[in-house]
Amino acid sequence: MLYTVDVNSTLMNEFKKEVKKIGKNENEVLSALLQEYLEDLKDSEDLDKAIEESDGEFYSSDEFWDLVGV
């Protein structure tokens, strides 16, 4: 599949420079970046849902471990 996206030329030049410096393929790097971004979006959705469904009680990690008896 081929997508066309209008990206700021300064950003694109910086991207190309960095990718070239590390010796990677631009398409592979873009693919990996998109995958990571999609995972972040999904995690953000899950977090928002968890917050909505919570009872409003939040605990520090120390309080949590005390509650579970560890």
Short mmCIF file of N, CA, C and O in Angstrom, two decimals, residues 57-70:
data_model
loop_
_atom_site.label_atom_id
_atom_site.label_comp_id
_atom_site.label_asym_id
_atom_site.label_seq_id
_atom_site.Cartn_x
_atom_site.Cartn_y
_atom_site.Cartn_z
N GLU A 57 -10.43 5.81 43.91
CA GLU A 57 -9.40 5.53 44.90
C GLU A 57 -8.10 5.18 44.19
O GLU A 57 -8.03 4.23 43.42
N PHE A 58 -7.07 5.97 44.44
CA PHE A 58 -5.77 5.71 43.83
C PHE A 58 -4.75 5.55 44.94
O PHE A 58 -4.84 6.20 45.98
N TYR A 59 -3.81 4.65 44.74
CA TYR A 59 -2.83 4.32 45.77
C TYR A 59 -1.42 4.43 45.21
O TYR A 59 -1.18 4.14 44.05
N SER A 60 -0.50 4.79 46.07
CA SER A 60 0.91 4.76 45.69
C SER A 60 1.32 3.30 45.60
O SER A 60 0.63 2.40 46.09
N SER A 61 2.47 3.05 45.02
CA SER A 61 2.92 1.66 44.90
C SER A 61 3.16 1.05 46.29
O SER A 61 2.85 -0.12 46.51
N ASP A 62 3.66 1.86 47.22
CA ASP A 62 3.87 1.35 48.59
C ASP A 62 2.54 0.97 49.24
O ASP A 62 2.42 -0.08 49.89
N GLU A 63 1.52 1.84 49.06
CA GLU A 63 0.20 1.54 49.62
C GLU A 63 -0.39 0.28 48.99
O GLU A 63 -0.99 -0.55 49.67
N PHE A 64 -0.18 0.13 47.69
CA PHE A 64 -0.69 -1.05 46.99
C PHE A 64 -0.08 -2.32 47.57
O PHE A 64 -0.78 -3.27 47.90
N TRP A 65 1.25 -2.33 47.70
CA TRP A 65 1.92 -3.54 48.21
C TRP A 65 1.50 -3.83 49.66
O TRP A 65 1.37 -4.98 50.03
N ASP A 66 1.27 -2.79 50.43
CA ASP A 66 0.77 -2.98 51.80
C ASP A 66 -0.62 -3.62 51.77
O ASP A 66 -0.93 -4.52 52.57
N LEU A 67 -1.48 -3.16 50.85
CA LEU A 67 -2.83 -3.69 50.74
C LEU A 67 -2.87 -5.17 50.36
O LEU A 67 -3.69 -5.93 50.84
N VAL A 68 -1.95 -5.55 49.46
CA VAL A 68 -1.94 -6.94 49.01
C VAL A 68 -1.08 -7.82 49.92
O VAL A 68 -0.99 -9.03 49.71
N GLY A 69 -0.45 -7.22 50.91
CA GLY A 69 0.28 -7.99 51.90
C GLY A 69 1.66 -8.45 51.50
O GLY A 69 2.14 -9.49 51.92
N VAL A 70 2.31 -7.67 50.68
CA VAL A 70 3.68 -8.03 50.25
C VAL A 70 4.66 -7.12 50.91
O VAL A 70 4.51 -5.98 51.10
#
